[in-house]
Amino acid sequence: MKTVSSRILICLLLPACSMGDREAEVAPPRVVAAEPLDLSASSAERFGFRQRSSGAAERGRALFAFDLPDGWTEEPSTQFRLINLMAPGGVQCWVSTAGGALLANLNRWRGQLSQAAMSQAEVDALPRKDLLGVPAIYVEIEGDSSGGMGQDPIPGAKMLGLVSDMGNGNSLFVKMLGKAEAVDAAKPGFEQLRETLRPGPMADDSGAAGNVGTPPAAPGNGASPIAWEAPATWNQIETRNMTLVTFRATANPETECWVSHWPGEVGGLQANVARWRRQMGLGPLSPVQVAALPKLEVLGGEGVIVEAIPEDDPDGSVVSALLALSVFVDGRSTFVKMIGPKDQIESERENFMNFCKSLENH
Amino acid sequence: MSSLGGKLIESFSSFKLSVGILLGLFILTWLGTLAQVDLGLHAAQKKYFDSWFLVQRLFSIGDWSMALPLPGGFLLMLMLVVNLVCGGIVRLRRRWDRVGILITHLGIGFLLVAGFVKMYYANEGPLQLFEGDEKAEYSSYYAWEIQLVETMAEGGYREYVIPEDDFIDLGPDNKVTYGSDELPFDLVVQHFMTNCQPAQKGPMFTVSVPVVDGFYLREMAPGLQAEANLAGVYISVVDPETSLPQEGILWAGESGLNETMFGFDAGGTRWGAVLRKRRWPMPFSVRLEYTEKQEHPGTTMPRSFLSDVVVTDAGVTQKARIQMNEPLRYKGLVLFQSGWGEMPRGKYTVLAVVQNPSDQWPLWACIIITLGLTIHFSRLLFRYIKREAREAT
């Protein structure tokens, strides 16, 4: 009986043994009609450590995407022009942001074309056109351009302008300037630009330090579409050009947190998570992992909490980390991002979550 | 019963063994349930139920730990079948009053056989469809495969698929070499990791795995949700004439990130390789027409999901509705409503596709068991009534 039991036991145990190196046959192939595959990407590109395309280098293209009208060319962006385009006939067209009152900006433009200032009532009566999902004031001004800012004077000039209030004390401008006849000819292209202008793949990074500083917006109020309640230990600092508000943690001064709000999905959650993680030196997450990220009910939708917290550097260097909230509701994306040294991010985690929970639609 | 065979049957059919097996299954269920907290569902199932043996760690004091070897669920279930066959069928007295018991035992045996068939021959995985999407293949939740593609001069690709069977359980120093008359190279696979992340190799630390193109695979503990693990593996493409290898890292996260692959040249053409979840073709395609989530009033809690799909088989289309507890059964596949979601692109449904040869066997087994029990207890009831009537008179 013992012999039989031992043999059975040996038979049962055999399948569990490892067999070392092996050789195996590959099954016959089949022909597949796949989409063209990218078989030349580097390891860094394949693993998400570097963008596959090289077009994201320019900040304007990172913040905005658009369909370039036929015959137009794209010029290098400048300090004041996030998008800088040239239409036929020497017509310039650009996208920019700036602070300041709407009336003052419009009258500054009118002054540049030797036109008298408008009253607030006249500005209120100006037509509106949709720009990035919100109504923007549309203005046409004709006159002699006096030049300035390195520009040559243009007699018989015409300017088309769109001004959109970004809700943070800043405005977004789309302007076209040139000879009146050439501007009229390029008007369909201007309309195409307006209609196709959309948030770029890195629009939510607009709160990162290094942007143009402007006066702070009223906390959670003003024209902002979103209200919030900031932790008592956070100080509101200058609002950066594409954000609703930016805070700095008093106890952790290298940590900043900002809110941005955009039409559309801004690249999509999968790509955004990959980019945020890449910024922290981490690889991307799979779609299944992204789907499993923690959720937070906020702003009438389901937000996704993203953490990009690298392991400690073996060299002892300071490691940066990121916490983010991404919410897509009613066709608009809201991002809350907090970036700072890893230890500071950990100590501000509770404040970050409380801040996210406090967000409400205005 | 004095022969060896007789003694064996006697041993395997004993009630004591039955009680021991059931106790063992009870303990495994208890330990497996507790282990889900630390291991997750899939890993706990593999360790406690899909195994012949396991080692249960009891406690540890400092560097010293106490562990107990236990029979795995697979072994216990196999023993239960043997015990059932020997005790409930072979040794059962062949009398008419025992026919109900015999049928019941046959039903239970059939149920266990259905479980074995499912374990060895079934596969299942998710099929995600946005409204308007049409697909004719589904992927596994857990199993991996290496896909090799050869660029064809006339356009398109020739695809070779290498299932995980030979490379997932390789030891750290072992490798498997794949070859074929149609491949102009040998493919050496090693260092498979269930869950890992590619990382850049810095000058300040060393790693125990190869570094390719400045990257290495950093192994991570498997996640509690096994379907979220991202596996990785090292490959070498070896030209049999020159023996020169082209080293590469395949990482499953790449296929979800973009359409890139590890590219290499062999036999005068361009090849690609990628590690992905194992895929199975379906003998028909499914297009999602409409999907809907119904919620409990005043909440965002789902009450039910439904998916209206169009099945296309050899050019013939037919509409079907799949909803909770009402799967679509067609050509050996069962499509269950599994999940639902909404993204900026639109609404999507997740169907769980199951290919299980024993799909309906549990139902038949339950019917057989019900029949057996009905016969047996009816007989007992009639006997009781008869006895009561006799005593009353």
Short mmCIF file of N, CA and C in Angstrom, two decimals, chain B residues 190-316:
data_model
loop_
_atom_site.label_atom_id
_atom_site.label_comp_id
_atom_site.label_asym_id
_atom_site.label_seq_id
_atom_site.Cartn_x
_atom_site.Cartn_y
_atom_site.Cartn_z
N GLN B 190 13.50 35.23 -22.12
CA GLN B 190 13.89 34.99 -20.74
C GLN B 190 13.50 36.16 -19.85
N HIS B 191 13.65 35.96 -18.55
CA HIS B 191 13.35 37.00 -17.54
C HIS B 191 11.92 37.51 -17.64
N PHE B 192 10.96 36.60 -17.70
CA PHE B 192 9.57 37.05 -17.69
C PHE B 192 9.20 37.57 -16.30
N MET B 193 8.53 38.72 -16.27
CA MET B 193 8.08 39.30 -15.00
C MET B 193 6.58 39.55 -15.09
N THR B 194 5.85 39.12 -14.08
CA THR B 194 4.39 39.25 -14.11
C THR B 194 3.95 40.70 -14.06
N ASN B 195 4.67 41.49 -13.29
CA ASN B 195 4.32 42.90 -13.16
C ASN B 195 5.61 43.71 -13.07
N CYS B 196 5.79 44.65 -13.95
CA CYS B 196 7.06 45.40 -13.96
C CYS B 196 6.87 46.75 -14.65
N GLN B 197 7.88 47.56 -14.54
CA GLN B 197 7.90 48.87 -15.18
C GLN B 197 9.26 49.05 -15.84
N PRO B 198 9.31 49.57 -17.05
CA PRO B 198 10.61 49.90 -17.61
C PRO B 198 11.19 51.11 -16.88
N ALA B 199 12.47 51.08 -16.68
CA ALA B 199 13.12 52.20 -15.98
C ALA B 199 14.46 52.47 -16.65
N GLN B 200 14.89 53.71 -16.54
CA GLN B 200 16.18 54.06 -17.12
C GLN B 200 17.29 53.68 -16.14
N LYS B 201 18.31 53.07 -16.65
CA LYS B 201 19.43 52.65 -15.81
C LYS B 201 20.35 53.84 -15.60
N GLY B 202 20.49 54.22 -14.33
CA GLY B 202 21.39 55.32 -14.00
C GLY B 202 22.76 54.81 -13.62
N PRO B 203 23.74 55.69 -13.54
CA PRO B 203 25.11 55.26 -13.23
C PRO B 203 25.34 54.92 -11.76
N MET B 204 24.37 55.29 -10.89
CA MET B 204 24.60 55.17 -9.46
C MET B 204 24.14 53.84 -8.87
N PHE B 205 23.58 52.97 -9.69
CA PHE B 205 23.11 51.70 -9.14
C PHE B 205 23.26 50.60 -10.18
N THR B 206 23.25 49.38 -9.67
CA THR B 206 23.37 48.23 -10.57
C THR B 206 22.04 47.46 -10.55
N VAL B 207 21.83 46.71 -11.60
CA VAL B 207 20.60 45.90 -11.68
C VAL B 207 20.99 44.46 -12.02
N SER B 208 20.10 43.53 -11.65
CA SER B 208 20.42 42.12 -11.84
C SER B 208 19.88 41.57 -13.15
N VAL B 209 19.28 42.42 -13.95
CA VAL B 209 18.75 41.98 -15.24
C VAL B 209 19.47 42.75 -16.34
N PRO B 210 19.38 42.27 -17.60
CA PRO B 210 20.09 42.98 -18.68
C PRO B 210 19.57 44.41 -18.87
N VAL B 211 20.44 45.27 -19.33
CA VAL B 211 20.09 46.64 -19.68
C VAL B 211 20.14 46.75 -21.20
N VAL B 212 19.03 47.17 -21.79
CA VAL B 212 18.94 47.26 -23.25
C VAL B 212 18.61 48.69 -23.62
N ASP B 213 19.44 49.29 -24.42
CA ASP B 213 19.18 50.65 -24.90
C ASP B 213 19.00 51.62 -23.74
N GLY B 214 19.70 51.35 -22.63
CA GLY B 214 19.64 52.23 -21.46
C GLY B 214 18.47 51.96 -20.54
N PHE B 215 17.65 50.94 -20.85
CA PHE B 215 16.48 50.63 -20.03
C PHE B 215 16.58 49.22 -19.47
N TYR B 216 15.91 49.01 -18.36
CA TYR B 216 15.78 47.67 -17.80
C TYR B 216 14.38 47.53 -17.25
N LEU B 217 13.98 46.31 -16.97
CA LEU B 217 12.65 46.07 -16.39
C LEU B 217 12.79 45.96 -14.88
N ARG B 218 12.07 46.82 -14.19
CA ARG B 218 12.09 46.79 -12.72
C ARG B 218 10.89 45.98 -12.25
N GLU B 219 11.14 44.86 -11.62
CA GLU B 219 10.05 43.98 -11.19
C GLU B 219 9.30 44.60 -10.03
N MET B 220 7.99 44.44 -10.06
CA MET B 220 7.14 44.96 -9.00
C MET B 220 6.27 43.84 -8.46
N ALA B 221 5.80 44.01 -7.24
CA ALA B 221 4.90 42.99 -6.67
C ALA B 221 3.62 42.95 -7.49
N PRO B 222 3.12 41.77 -7.78
CA PRO B 222 1.86 41.70 -8.52
C PRO B 222 0.76 42.46 -7.80
N GLY B 223 -0.07 43.15 -8.56
CA GLY B 223 -1.15 43.93 -7.96
C GLY B 223 -2.28 43.04 -7.49
N LEU B 224 -3.10 43.59 -6.58
CA LEU B 224 -4.25 42.82 -6.10
C LEU B 224 -5.23 42.53 -7.22
N GLN B 225 -5.32 43.45 -8.17
CA GLN B 225 -6.13 43.18 -9.36
C GLN B 225 -5.19 42.64 -10.44
N ALA B 226 -5.20 41.32 -10.58
CA ALA B 226 -4.22 40.69 -11.47
C ALA B 226 -4.37 41.17 -12.91
N GLU B 227 -5.59 41.53 -13.32
CA GLU B 227 -5.77 41.96 -14.71
C GLU B 227 -5.09 43.29 -14.98
N ALA B 228 -4.70 44.01 -13.92
CA ALA B 228 -4.02 45.29 -14.12
C ALA B 228 -2.51 45.15 -14.16
N ASN B 229 -2.00 43.95 -13.94
CA ASN B 229 -0.54 43.77 -14.00
C ASN B 229 -0.02 44.03 -15.40
N LEU B 230 1.17 44.56 -15.47
CA LEU B 230 1.82 44.79 -16.77
C LEU B 230 3.08 43.93 -16.81
N ALA B 231 3.00 42.88 -17.60
CA ALA B 231 4.12 41.95 -17.67
C ALA B 231 5.23 42.49 -18.56
N GLY B 232 6.39 41.89 -18.44
CA GLY B 232 7.51 42.27 -19.29
C GLY B 232 8.42 41.07 -19.51
N VAL B 233 9.20 41.10 -20.55
CA VAL B 233 10.08 39.98 -20.86
C VAL B 233 11.24 40.48 -21.73
N TYR B 234 12.36 39.79 -21.63
CA TYR B 234 13.51 40.11 -22.48
C TYR B 234 13.54 39.13 -23.64
N ILE B 235 13.84 39.63 -24.83
CA ILE B 235 13.97 38.73 -25.97
C ILE B 235 15.31 38.99 -26.67
N SER B 236 15.78 37.94 -27.33
CA SER B 236 16.96 38.07 -28.21
C SER B 236 16.59 37.45 -29.54
N VAL B 237 16.78 38.21 -30.58
CA VAL B 237 16.56 37.70 -31.93
C VAL B 237 17.92 37.26 -32.45
N VAL B 238 18.07 35.95 -32.68
CA VAL B 238 19.38 35.41 -33.02
C VAL B 238 19.38 34.91 -34.46
N ASP B 239 20.26 35.48 -35.24
CA ASP B 239 20.44 35.02 -36.62
C ASP B 239 21.18 33.69 -36.58
N PRO B 240 20.58 32.60 -37.08
CA PRO B 240 21.23 31.30 -36.96
C PRO B 240 22.57 31.20 -37.69
N GLU B 241 22.78 32.05 -38.70
CA GLU B 241 24.04 31.98 -39.45
C GLU B 241 25.16 32.71 -38.73
N THR B 242 24.87 33.89 -38.26
CA THR B 242 25.92 34.69 -37.63
C THR B 242 25.93 34.56 -36.11
N SER B 243 24.82 34.07 -35.56
CA SER B 243 24.63 33.97 -34.10
C SER B 243 24.66 35.33 -33.41
N LEU B 244 24.53 36.39 -34.21
CA LEU B 244 24.51 37.73 -33.60
C LEU B 244 23.11 38.03 -33.07
N PRO B 245 23.01 38.38 -31.80
CA PRO B 245 21.68 38.65 -31.24
C PRO B 245 21.30 40.13 -31.35
N GLN B 246 20.01 40.37 -31.49
CA GLN B 246 19.45 41.72 -31.34
C GLN B 246 18.60 41.67 -30.08
N GLU B 247 19.02 42.43 -29.08
CA GLU B 247 18.36 42.36 -27.78
C GLU B 247 17.18 43.33 -27.73
N GLY B 248 16.14 42.95 -27.03
CA GLY B 248 14.99 43.83 -26.90
C GLY B 248 14.22 43.57 -25.62
N ILE B 249 13.49 44.59 -25.18
CA ILE B 249 12.60 44.47 -24.03
C ILE B 249 11.18 44.60 -24.54
N LEU B 250 10.34 43.67 -24.16
CA LEU B 250 8.91 43.79 -24.46
C LEU B 250 8.19 44.08 -23.16
N TRP B 251 7.35 45.09 -23.17
CA TRP B 251 6.60 45.48 -21.96
C TRP B 251 5.14 45.68 -22.34
N ALA B 252 4.27 45.05 -21.57
CA ALA B 252 2.85 45.02 -21.95
C ALA B 252 2.22 46.41 -21.95
N GLY B 253 2.76 47.33 -21.16
CA GLY B 253 2.19 48.67 -21.13
C GLY B 253 2.33 49.40 -22.44
N GLU B 254 3.27 48.97 -23.26
CA GLU B 254 3.52 49.64 -24.54
C GLU B 254 2.31 49.52 -25.46
N SER B 255 1.67 48.34 -25.46
CA SER B 255 0.57 48.13 -26.40
C SER B 255 -0.65 48.96 -26.02
N GLY B 256 -0.76 49.33 -24.74
CA GLY B 256 -1.87 50.19 -24.38
C GLY B 256 -1.54 51.66 -24.54
N LEU B 257 -0.29 51.93 -24.78
CA LEU B 257 0.17 53.32 -24.83
C LEU B 257 0.15 53.87 -26.24
N ASN B 258 0.60 53.09 -27.17
CA ASN B 258 0.66 53.57 -28.55
C ASN B 258 0.74 52.37 -29.48
N GLU B 259 0.97 52.62 -30.73
CA GLU B 259 1.00 51.53 -31.72
C GLU B 259 2.42 51.12 -32.04
N THR B 260 3.35 51.40 -31.15
CA THR B 260 4.73 51.04 -31.42
C THR B 260 5.01 49.60 -31.05
N MET B 261 6.11 49.07 -31.60
CA MET B 261 6.56 47.72 -31.27
C MET B 261 8.08 47.75 -31.22
N PHE B 262 8.66 46.67 -30.68
CA PHE B 262 10.10 46.51 -30.79
C PHE B 262 10.40 46.09 -32.23
N GLY B 263 11.14 46.91 -32.95
CA GLY B 263 11.42 46.63 -34.36
C GLY B 263 12.81 46.04 -34.55
N PHE B 264 12.92 45.10 -35.47
CA PHE B 264 14.23 44.53 -35.78
C PHE B 264 14.22 44.01 -37.23
N ASP B 265 15.42 43.84 -37.77
CA ASP B 265 15.56 43.35 -39.14
C ASP B 265 16.01 41.90 -39.11
N ALA B 266 15.40 41.10 -39.96
CA ALA B 266 15.80 39.70 -40.07
C ALA B 266 15.33 39.17 -41.42
N GLY B 267 16.19 38.41 -42.06
CA GLY B 267 15.83 37.80 -43.34
C GLY B 267 15.48 38.80 -44.42
N GLY B 268 16.04 40.00 -44.31
CA GLY B 268 15.81 41.01 -45.35
C GLY B 268 14.50 41.77 -45.20
N THR B 269 13.76 41.53 -44.13
CA THR B 269 12.53 42.30 -43.92
C THR B 269 12.50 42.88 -42.52
N ARG B 270 11.57 43.79 -42.31
CA ARG B 270 11.41 44.45 -41.02
C ARG B 270 10.38 43.68 -40.19
N TRP B 271 10.73 43.42 -38.96
CA TRP B 271 9.87 42.67 -38.05
C TRP B 271 9.52 43.53 -36.84
N GLY B 272 8.44 43.15 -36.18
CA GLY B 272 8.07 43.80 -34.93
C GLY B 272 7.68 42.76 -33.90
N ALA B 273 7.85 43.10 -32.63
CA ALA B 273 7.47 42.18 -31.55
C ALA B 273 6.83 42.98 -30.43
N VAL B 274 5.80 42.41 -29.83
CA VAL B 274 5.13 43.08 -28.72
C VAL B 274 4.57 42.02 -27.77
N LEU B 275 4.53 42.36 -26.50
CA LEU B 275 3.91 41.49 -25.49
C LEU B 275 2.53 42.06 -25.20
N ARG B 276 1.52 41.21 -25.32
CA ARG B 276 0.14 41.70 -25.14
C ARG B 276 -0.70 40.62 -24.49
N LYS B 277 -1.89 40.99 -24.06
CA LYS B 277 -2.82 40.01 -23.52
C LYS B 277 -3.22 39.04 -24.63
N ARG B 278 -3.33 37.78 -24.26
CA ARG B 278 -3.64 36.77 -25.26
C ARG B 278 -5.00 37.05 -25.92
N ARG B 279 -5.06 36.86 -27.22
CA ARG B 279 -6.29 37.16 -27.96
C ARG B 279 -6.83 35.90 -28.62
N TRP B 280 -8.16 35.84 -28.70
CA TRP B 280 -8.81 34.72 -29.39
C TRP B 280 -9.78 35.28 -30.42
N PRO B 281 -9.72 34.75 -31.63
CA PRO B 281 -10.70 35.19 -32.64
C PRO B 281 -12.06 34.57 -32.36
N MET B 282 -13.11 35.29 -32.74
CA MET B 282 -14.47 34.75 -32.62
C MET B 282 -14.93 34.33 -34.02
N PRO B 283 -15.79 33.34 -34.12
CA PRO B 283 -16.26 32.92 -35.45
C PRO B 283 -17.30 33.86 -36.03
N PHE B 284 -17.50 34.99 -35.40
CA PHE B 284 -18.45 36.00 -35.88
C PHE B 284 -18.01 37.35 -35.32
N SER B 285 -18.59 38.41 -35.83
CA SER B 285 -18.25 39.74 -35.30
C SER B 285 -19.45 40.31 -34.54
N VAL B 286 -19.16 41.22 -33.65
CA VAL B 286 -20.20 41.86 -32.84
C VAL B 286 -20.06 43.37 -32.97
N ARG B 287 -21.13 44.03 -33.36
CA ARG B 287 -21.12 45.50 -33.42
C ARG B 287 -22.10 46.04 -32.38
N LEU B 288 -21.63 47.03 -31.60
CA LEU B 288 -22.50 47.63 -30.57
C LEU B 288 -23.32 48.75 -31.20
N GLU B 289 -24.63 48.58 -31.14
CA GLU B 289 -25.53 49.61 -31.67
C GLU B 289 -25.87 50.65 -30.61
N TYR B 290 -26.16 50.14 -29.39
CA TYR B 290 -26.65 51.04 -28.35
C TYR B 290 -26.38 50.39 -26.99
N THR B 291 -25.99 51.18 -26.04
CA THR B 291 -25.81 50.65 -24.69
C THR B 291 -26.37 51.64 -23.68
N GLU B 292 -26.83 51.13 -22.58
CA GLU B 292 -27.52 52.00 -21.62
C GLU B 292 -27.27 51.50 -20.21
N LYS B 293 -27.12 52.45 -19.30
CA LYS B 293 -27.04 52.10 -17.88
C LYS B 293 -28.25 52.69 -17.18
N GLN B 294 -28.97 51.86 -16.47
CA GLN B 294 -30.10 52.36 -15.69
C GLN B 294 -29.65 52.43 -14.24
N GLU B 295 -30.01 53.54 -13.59
CA GLU B 295 -29.55 53.75 -12.22
C GLU B 295 -30.72 53.67 -11.24
N HIS B 296 -30.39 53.35 -10.01
CA HIS B 296 -31.41 53.43 -8.97
C HIS B 296 -31.81 54.90 -8.83
N PRO B 297 -33.09 55.17 -8.66
CA PRO B 297 -33.55 56.57 -8.63
C PRO B 297 -32.79 57.42 -7.62
N GLY B 298 -32.34 58.56 -8.09
CA GLY B 298 -31.67 59.51 -7.20
C GLY B 298 -30.24 59.15 -6.86
N THR B 299 -29.70 58.13 -7.48
CA THR B 299 -28.31 57.74 -7.20
C THR B 299 -27.57 57.53 -8.51
N THR B 300 -26.27 57.32 -8.40
CA THR B 300 -25.49 56.94 -9.57
C THR B 300 -25.16 55.45 -9.54
N MET B 301 -25.84 54.73 -8.63
CA MET B 301 -25.62 53.28 -8.54
C MET B 301 -26.34 52.58 -9.67
N PRO B 302 -25.62 51.71 -10.39
CA PRO B 302 -26.28 51.05 -11.52
C PRO B 302 -27.33 50.04 -11.07
N ARG B 303 -28.46 50.07 -11.75
CA ARG B 303 -29.49 49.07 -11.51
C ARG B 303 -29.38 47.96 -12.56
N SER B 304 -29.11 48.37 -13.77
CA SER B 304 -28.91 47.37 -14.83
C SER B 304 -28.18 48.01 -16.00
N PHE B 305 -27.51 47.16 -16.79
CA PHE B 305 -26.88 47.58 -18.03
C PHE B 305 -27.52 46.78 -19.16
N LEU B 306 -27.56 47.33 -20.33
CA LEU B 306 -27.97 46.54 -21.49
C LEU B 306 -27.18 46.99 -22.71
N SER B 307 -27.02 46.06 -23.65
CA SER B 307 -26.29 46.35 -24.88
C SER B 307 -27.07 45.75 -26.05
N ASP B 308 -27.41 46.59 -27.00
CA ASP B 308 -28.02 46.10 -28.24
C ASP B 308 -26.91 45.92 -29.26
N VAL B 309 -26.73 44.69 -29.72
CA VAL B 309 -25.62 44.39 -30.63
C VAL B 309 -26.15 43.77 -31.92
N VAL B 310 -25.31 43.83 -32.94
CA VAL B 310 -25.60 43.16 -34.21
C VAL B 310 -24.51 42.12 -34.42
N VAL B 311 -24.93 40.87 -34.55
CA VAL B 311 -23.99 39.77 -34.77
C VAL B 311 -23.93 39.49 -36.27
N THR B 312 -22.73 39.51 -36.82
CA THR B 312 -22.56 39.22 -38.24
C THR B 312 -21.78 37.93 -38.39
N ASP B 313 -22.41 36.97 -39.02
CA ASP B 313 -21.79 35.65 -39.20
C ASP B 313 -21.91 35.26 -40.67
N ALA B 314 -20.79 35.18 -41.35
CA ALA B 314 -20.75 34.82 -42.78
C ALA B 314 -21.70 35.70 -43.59
N GLY B 315 -21.68 36.99 -43.29
CA GLY B 315 -22.49 37.94 -44.06
C GLY B 315 -23.92 38.05 -43.59
N VAL B 316 -24.34 37.19 -42.70
CA VAL B 316 -25.72 37.24 -42.19
C VAL B 316 -25.72 37.99 -40.86
#
